[in-house]
Coordinates of N, CA, C and O in Angstrom, one line a residue:
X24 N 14.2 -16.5 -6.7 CA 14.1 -15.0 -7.0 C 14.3 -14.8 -8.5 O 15.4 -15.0 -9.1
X25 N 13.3 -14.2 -8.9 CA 13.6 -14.0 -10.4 C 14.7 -13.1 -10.9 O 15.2 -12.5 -9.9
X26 N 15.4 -12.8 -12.0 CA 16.5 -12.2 -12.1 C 16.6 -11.7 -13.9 O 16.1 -12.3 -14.8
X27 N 17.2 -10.7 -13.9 CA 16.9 -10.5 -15.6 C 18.6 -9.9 -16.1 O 19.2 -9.6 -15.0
X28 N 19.6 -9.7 -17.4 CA 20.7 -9.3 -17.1 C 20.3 -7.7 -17.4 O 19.2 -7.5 -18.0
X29 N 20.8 -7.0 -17.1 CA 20.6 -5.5 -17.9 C 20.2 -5.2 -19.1 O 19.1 -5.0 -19.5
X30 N 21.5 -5.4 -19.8 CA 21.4 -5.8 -21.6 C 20.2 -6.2 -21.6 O 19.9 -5.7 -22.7
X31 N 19.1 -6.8 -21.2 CA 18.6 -7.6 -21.7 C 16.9 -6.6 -21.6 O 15.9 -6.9 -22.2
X32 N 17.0 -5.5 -20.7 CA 15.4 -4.8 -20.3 C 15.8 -3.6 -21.3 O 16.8 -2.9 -21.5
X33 N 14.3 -3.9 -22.2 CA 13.6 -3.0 -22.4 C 12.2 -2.8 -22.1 O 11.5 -2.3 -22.9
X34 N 11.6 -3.1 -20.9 CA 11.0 -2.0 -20.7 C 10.8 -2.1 -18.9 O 10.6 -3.1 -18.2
X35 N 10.9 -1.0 -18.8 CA 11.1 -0.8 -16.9 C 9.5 -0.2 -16.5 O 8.9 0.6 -17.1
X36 N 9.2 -0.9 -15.4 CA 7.6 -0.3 -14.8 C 7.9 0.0 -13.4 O 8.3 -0.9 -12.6
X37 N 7.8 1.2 -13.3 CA 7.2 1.9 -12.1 C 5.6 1.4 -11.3 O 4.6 1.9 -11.7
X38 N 5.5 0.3 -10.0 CA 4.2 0.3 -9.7 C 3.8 0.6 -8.6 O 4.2 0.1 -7.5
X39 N 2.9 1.5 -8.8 CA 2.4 2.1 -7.5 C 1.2 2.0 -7.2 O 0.4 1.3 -7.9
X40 N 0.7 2.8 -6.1 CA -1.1 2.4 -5.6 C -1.1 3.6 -5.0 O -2.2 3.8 -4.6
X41 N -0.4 4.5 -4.7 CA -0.5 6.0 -3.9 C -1.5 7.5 -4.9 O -1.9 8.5 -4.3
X42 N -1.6 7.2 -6.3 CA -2.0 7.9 -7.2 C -1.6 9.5 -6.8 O -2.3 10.5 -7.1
X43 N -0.6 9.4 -6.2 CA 0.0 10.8 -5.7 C 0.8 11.4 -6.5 O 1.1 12.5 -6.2
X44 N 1.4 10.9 -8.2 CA 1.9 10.9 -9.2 C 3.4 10.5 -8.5 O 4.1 10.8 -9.5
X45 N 4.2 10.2 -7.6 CA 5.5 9.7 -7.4 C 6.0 9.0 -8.6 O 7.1 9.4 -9.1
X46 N 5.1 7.9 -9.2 CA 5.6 7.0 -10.3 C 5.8 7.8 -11.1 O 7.0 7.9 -11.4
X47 N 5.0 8.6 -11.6 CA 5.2 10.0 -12.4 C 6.4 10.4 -12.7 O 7.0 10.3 -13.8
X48 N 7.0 10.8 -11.5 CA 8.1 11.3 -11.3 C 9.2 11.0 -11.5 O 10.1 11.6 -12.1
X49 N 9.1 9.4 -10.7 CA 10.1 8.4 -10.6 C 10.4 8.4 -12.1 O 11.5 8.9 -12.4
X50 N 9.5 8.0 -13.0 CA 9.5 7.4 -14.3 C 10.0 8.7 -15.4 O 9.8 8.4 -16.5
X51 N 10.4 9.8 -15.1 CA 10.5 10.9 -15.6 C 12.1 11.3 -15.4 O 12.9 11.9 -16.1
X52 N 12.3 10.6 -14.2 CA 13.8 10.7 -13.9 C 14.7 9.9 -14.7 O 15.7 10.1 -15.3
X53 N 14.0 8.7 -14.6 CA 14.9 7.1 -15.1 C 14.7 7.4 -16.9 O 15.6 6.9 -17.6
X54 N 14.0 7.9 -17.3 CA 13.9 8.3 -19.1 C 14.9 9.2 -19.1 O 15.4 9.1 -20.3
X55 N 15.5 10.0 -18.5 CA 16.5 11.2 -18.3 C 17.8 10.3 -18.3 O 18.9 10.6 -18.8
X56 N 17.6 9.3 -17.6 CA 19.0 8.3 -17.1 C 19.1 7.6 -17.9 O 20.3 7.3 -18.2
X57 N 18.1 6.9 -18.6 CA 18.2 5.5 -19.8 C 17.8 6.2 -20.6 O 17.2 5.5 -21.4
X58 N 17.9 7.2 -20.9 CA 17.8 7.8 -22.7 C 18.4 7.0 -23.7 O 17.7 6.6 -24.7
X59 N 19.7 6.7 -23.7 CA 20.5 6.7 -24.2 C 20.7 4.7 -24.3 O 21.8 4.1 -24.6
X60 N 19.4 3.9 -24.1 CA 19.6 2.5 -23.3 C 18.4 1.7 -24.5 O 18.2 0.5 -24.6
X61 N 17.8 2.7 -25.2 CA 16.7 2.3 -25.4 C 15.6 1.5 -24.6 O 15.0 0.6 -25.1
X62 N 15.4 1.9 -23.3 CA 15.0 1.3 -22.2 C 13.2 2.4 -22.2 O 13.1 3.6 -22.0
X63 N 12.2 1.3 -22.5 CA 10.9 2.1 -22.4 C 10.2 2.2 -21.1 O 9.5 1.3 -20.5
X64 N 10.4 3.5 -20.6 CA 9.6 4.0 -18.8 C 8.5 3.7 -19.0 O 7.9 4.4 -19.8
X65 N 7.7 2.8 -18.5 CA 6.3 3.2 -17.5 C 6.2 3.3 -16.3 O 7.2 3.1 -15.6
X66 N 4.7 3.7 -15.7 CA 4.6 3.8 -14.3 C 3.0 3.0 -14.9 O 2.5 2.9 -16.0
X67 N 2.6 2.5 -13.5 CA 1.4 1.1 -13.7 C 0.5 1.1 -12.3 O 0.9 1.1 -11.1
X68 N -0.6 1.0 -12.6 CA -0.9 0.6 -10.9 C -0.7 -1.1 -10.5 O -1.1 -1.9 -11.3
X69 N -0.3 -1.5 -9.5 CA -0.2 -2.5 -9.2 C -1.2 -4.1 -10.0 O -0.9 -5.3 -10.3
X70 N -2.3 -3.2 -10.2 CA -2.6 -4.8 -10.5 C -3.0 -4.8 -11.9 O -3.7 -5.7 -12.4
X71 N -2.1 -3.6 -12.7 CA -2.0 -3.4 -14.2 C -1.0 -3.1 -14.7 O -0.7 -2.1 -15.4
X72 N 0.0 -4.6 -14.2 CA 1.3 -4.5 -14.8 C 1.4 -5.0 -16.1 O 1.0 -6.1 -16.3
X73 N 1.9 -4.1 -17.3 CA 2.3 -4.9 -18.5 C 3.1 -6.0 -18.6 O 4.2 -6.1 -18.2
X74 N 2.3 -7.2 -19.4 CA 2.7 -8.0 -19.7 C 3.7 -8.1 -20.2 O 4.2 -9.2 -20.3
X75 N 4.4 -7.0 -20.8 CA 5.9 -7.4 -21.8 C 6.7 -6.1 -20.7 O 7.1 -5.1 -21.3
X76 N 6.8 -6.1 -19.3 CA 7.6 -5.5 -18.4 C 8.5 -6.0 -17.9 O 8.2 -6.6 -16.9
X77 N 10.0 -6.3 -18.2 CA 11.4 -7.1 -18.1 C 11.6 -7.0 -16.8 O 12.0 -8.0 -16.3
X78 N 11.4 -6.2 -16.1 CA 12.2 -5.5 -14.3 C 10.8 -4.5 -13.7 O 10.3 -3.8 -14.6
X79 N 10.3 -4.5 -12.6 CA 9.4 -3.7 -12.0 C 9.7 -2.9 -10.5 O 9.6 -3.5 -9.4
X80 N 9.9 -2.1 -10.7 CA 10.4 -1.1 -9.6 C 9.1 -0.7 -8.3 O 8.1 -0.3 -9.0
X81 N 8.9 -0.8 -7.3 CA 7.8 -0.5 -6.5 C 8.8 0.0 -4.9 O 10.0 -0.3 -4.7
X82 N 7.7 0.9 -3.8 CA 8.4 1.4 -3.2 C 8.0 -0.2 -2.1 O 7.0 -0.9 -2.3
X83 N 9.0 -0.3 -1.1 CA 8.6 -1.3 -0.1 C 7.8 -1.6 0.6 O 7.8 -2.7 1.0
X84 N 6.8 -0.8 0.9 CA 5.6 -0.9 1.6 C 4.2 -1.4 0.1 O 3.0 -1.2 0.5
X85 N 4.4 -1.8 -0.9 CA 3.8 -2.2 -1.7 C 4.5 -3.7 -2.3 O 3.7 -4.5 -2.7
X86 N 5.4 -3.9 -2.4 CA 6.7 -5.2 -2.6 C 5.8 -6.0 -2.6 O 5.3 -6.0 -3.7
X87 N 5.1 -6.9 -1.6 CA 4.9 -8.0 -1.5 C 3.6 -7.8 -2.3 O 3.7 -8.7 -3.2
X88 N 2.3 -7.2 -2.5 CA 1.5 -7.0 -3.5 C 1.7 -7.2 -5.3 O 1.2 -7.7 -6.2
X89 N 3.0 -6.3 -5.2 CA 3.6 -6.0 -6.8 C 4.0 -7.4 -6.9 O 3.5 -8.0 -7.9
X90 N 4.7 -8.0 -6.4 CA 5.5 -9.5 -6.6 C 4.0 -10.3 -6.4 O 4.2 -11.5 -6.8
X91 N 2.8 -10.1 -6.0 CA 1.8 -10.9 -6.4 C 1.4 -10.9 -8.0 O 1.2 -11.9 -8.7
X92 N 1.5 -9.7 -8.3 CA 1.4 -9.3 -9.5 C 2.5 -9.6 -10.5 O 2.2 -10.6 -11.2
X93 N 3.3 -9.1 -10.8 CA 4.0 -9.7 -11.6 C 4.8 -10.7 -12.2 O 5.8 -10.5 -12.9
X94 N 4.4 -11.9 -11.8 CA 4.9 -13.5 -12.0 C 6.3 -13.3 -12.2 O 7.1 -12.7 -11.4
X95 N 6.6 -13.8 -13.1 CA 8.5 -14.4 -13.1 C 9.2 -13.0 -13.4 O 10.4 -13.0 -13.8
X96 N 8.6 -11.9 -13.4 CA 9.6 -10.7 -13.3 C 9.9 -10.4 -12.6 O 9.0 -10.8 -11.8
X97 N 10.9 -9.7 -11.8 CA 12.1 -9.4 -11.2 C 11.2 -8.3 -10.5 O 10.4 -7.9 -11.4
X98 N 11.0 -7.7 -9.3 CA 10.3 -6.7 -8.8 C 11.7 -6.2 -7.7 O 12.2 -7.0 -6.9
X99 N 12.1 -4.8 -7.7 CA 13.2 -4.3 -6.9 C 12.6 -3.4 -6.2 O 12.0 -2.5 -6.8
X100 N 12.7 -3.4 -4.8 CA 11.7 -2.7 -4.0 C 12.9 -1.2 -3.6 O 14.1 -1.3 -3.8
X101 N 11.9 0.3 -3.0 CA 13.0 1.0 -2.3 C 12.0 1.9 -1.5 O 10.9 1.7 -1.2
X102 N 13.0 3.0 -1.4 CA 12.6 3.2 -0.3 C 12.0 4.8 -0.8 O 10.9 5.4 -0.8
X103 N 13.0 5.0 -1.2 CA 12.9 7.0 -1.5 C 13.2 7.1 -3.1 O 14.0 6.6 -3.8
X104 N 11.7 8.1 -3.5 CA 11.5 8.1 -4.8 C 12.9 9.0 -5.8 O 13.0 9.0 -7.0
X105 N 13.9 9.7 -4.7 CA 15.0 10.1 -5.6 C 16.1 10.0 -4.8 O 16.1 10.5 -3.6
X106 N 17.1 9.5 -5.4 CA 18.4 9.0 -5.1 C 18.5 8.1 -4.1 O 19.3 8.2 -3.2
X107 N 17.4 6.9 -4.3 CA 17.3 5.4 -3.9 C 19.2 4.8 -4.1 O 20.0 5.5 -4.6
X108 N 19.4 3.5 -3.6 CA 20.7 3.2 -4.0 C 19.9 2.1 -4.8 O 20.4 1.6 -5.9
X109 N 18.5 1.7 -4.1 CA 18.1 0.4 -5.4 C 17.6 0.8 -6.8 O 17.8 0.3 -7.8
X110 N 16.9 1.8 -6.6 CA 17.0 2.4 -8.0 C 18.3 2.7 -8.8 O 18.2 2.3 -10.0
X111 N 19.4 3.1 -8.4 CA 20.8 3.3 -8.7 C 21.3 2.1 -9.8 O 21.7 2.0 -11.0
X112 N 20.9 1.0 -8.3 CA 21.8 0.1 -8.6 C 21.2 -0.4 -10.3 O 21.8 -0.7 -11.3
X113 N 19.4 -0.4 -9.9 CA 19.5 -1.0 -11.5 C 19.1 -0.7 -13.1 O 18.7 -1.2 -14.1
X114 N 20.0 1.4 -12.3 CA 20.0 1.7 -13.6 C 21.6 1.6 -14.1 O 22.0 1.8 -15.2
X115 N 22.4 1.1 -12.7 CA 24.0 0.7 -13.2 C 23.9 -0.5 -13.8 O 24.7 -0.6 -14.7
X116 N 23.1 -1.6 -13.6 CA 22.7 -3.1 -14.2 C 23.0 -2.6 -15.8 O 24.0 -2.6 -16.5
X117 N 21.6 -2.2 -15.9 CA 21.1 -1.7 -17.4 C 22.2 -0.9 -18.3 O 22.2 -1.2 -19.5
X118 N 23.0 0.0 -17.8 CA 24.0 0.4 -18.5 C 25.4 -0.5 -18.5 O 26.2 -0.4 -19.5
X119 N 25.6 -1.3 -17.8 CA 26.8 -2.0 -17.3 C 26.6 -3.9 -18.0 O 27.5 -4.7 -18.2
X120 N 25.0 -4.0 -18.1 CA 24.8 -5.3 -18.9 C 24.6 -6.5 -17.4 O 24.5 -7.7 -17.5
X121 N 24.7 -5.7 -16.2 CA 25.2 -6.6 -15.4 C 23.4 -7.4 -14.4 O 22.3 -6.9 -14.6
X122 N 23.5 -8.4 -13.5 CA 22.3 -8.9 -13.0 C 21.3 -8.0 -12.6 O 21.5 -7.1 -11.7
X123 N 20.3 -8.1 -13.0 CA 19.4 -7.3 -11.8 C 18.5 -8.2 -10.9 O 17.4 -8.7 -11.4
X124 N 18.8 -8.5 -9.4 CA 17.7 -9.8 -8.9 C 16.7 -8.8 -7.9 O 16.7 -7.8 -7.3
X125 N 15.6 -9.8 -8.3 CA 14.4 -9.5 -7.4 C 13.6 -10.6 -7.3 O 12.5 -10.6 -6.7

């Protein structure tokens, strides 16, 4: 399971396939939270993940697609696009310096 430390992401991707703008969203919140991290938000469709993406966030009914897609990076799956605990957790990683696994 790939793994990255906090300290270490700069840049976080939102991937989705719903074109419902959720990533939008998602990705609008987490710039609000990591302002202060130098941490760069995107949102991506699944099989246009950036190449220079440290950690990739997707909801779980897409997980196993996104982890086709983005090789040795870390993909953290959830459930609900606000006030997830896996989103939480790895914006506590990123401020805290601490693991993030996926």
């Amino acid at each position: 399971m790939p793994s990255i430390e906090g300290s270490q992401v700069r840049k976080l991707v939102i991937a989705c396939d719903a074109g419902m703008g959720s990533s939008v969203l998602m990705a609008n919140q987490l710039k609000k939270r990591l302002k202060d991290n130098g941490v760069v938000i995107e949102h991506s469709p699944i099989d246009a993940i950036p190449v220079d993406a440290d950690v990739v966030l997707t909801h779980t009914k897409l997980a196993d697609r996104t982890r086709a897609h983005a090789g040795d990076r870390p993909v953290v799956a959830f459930r609900d696009f606000v006030g997830d605990p896996a989103v939480d957790g790895v914006v506590a990683a990123i401020h805290g310096g601490t693991t993030i696994d996926g």
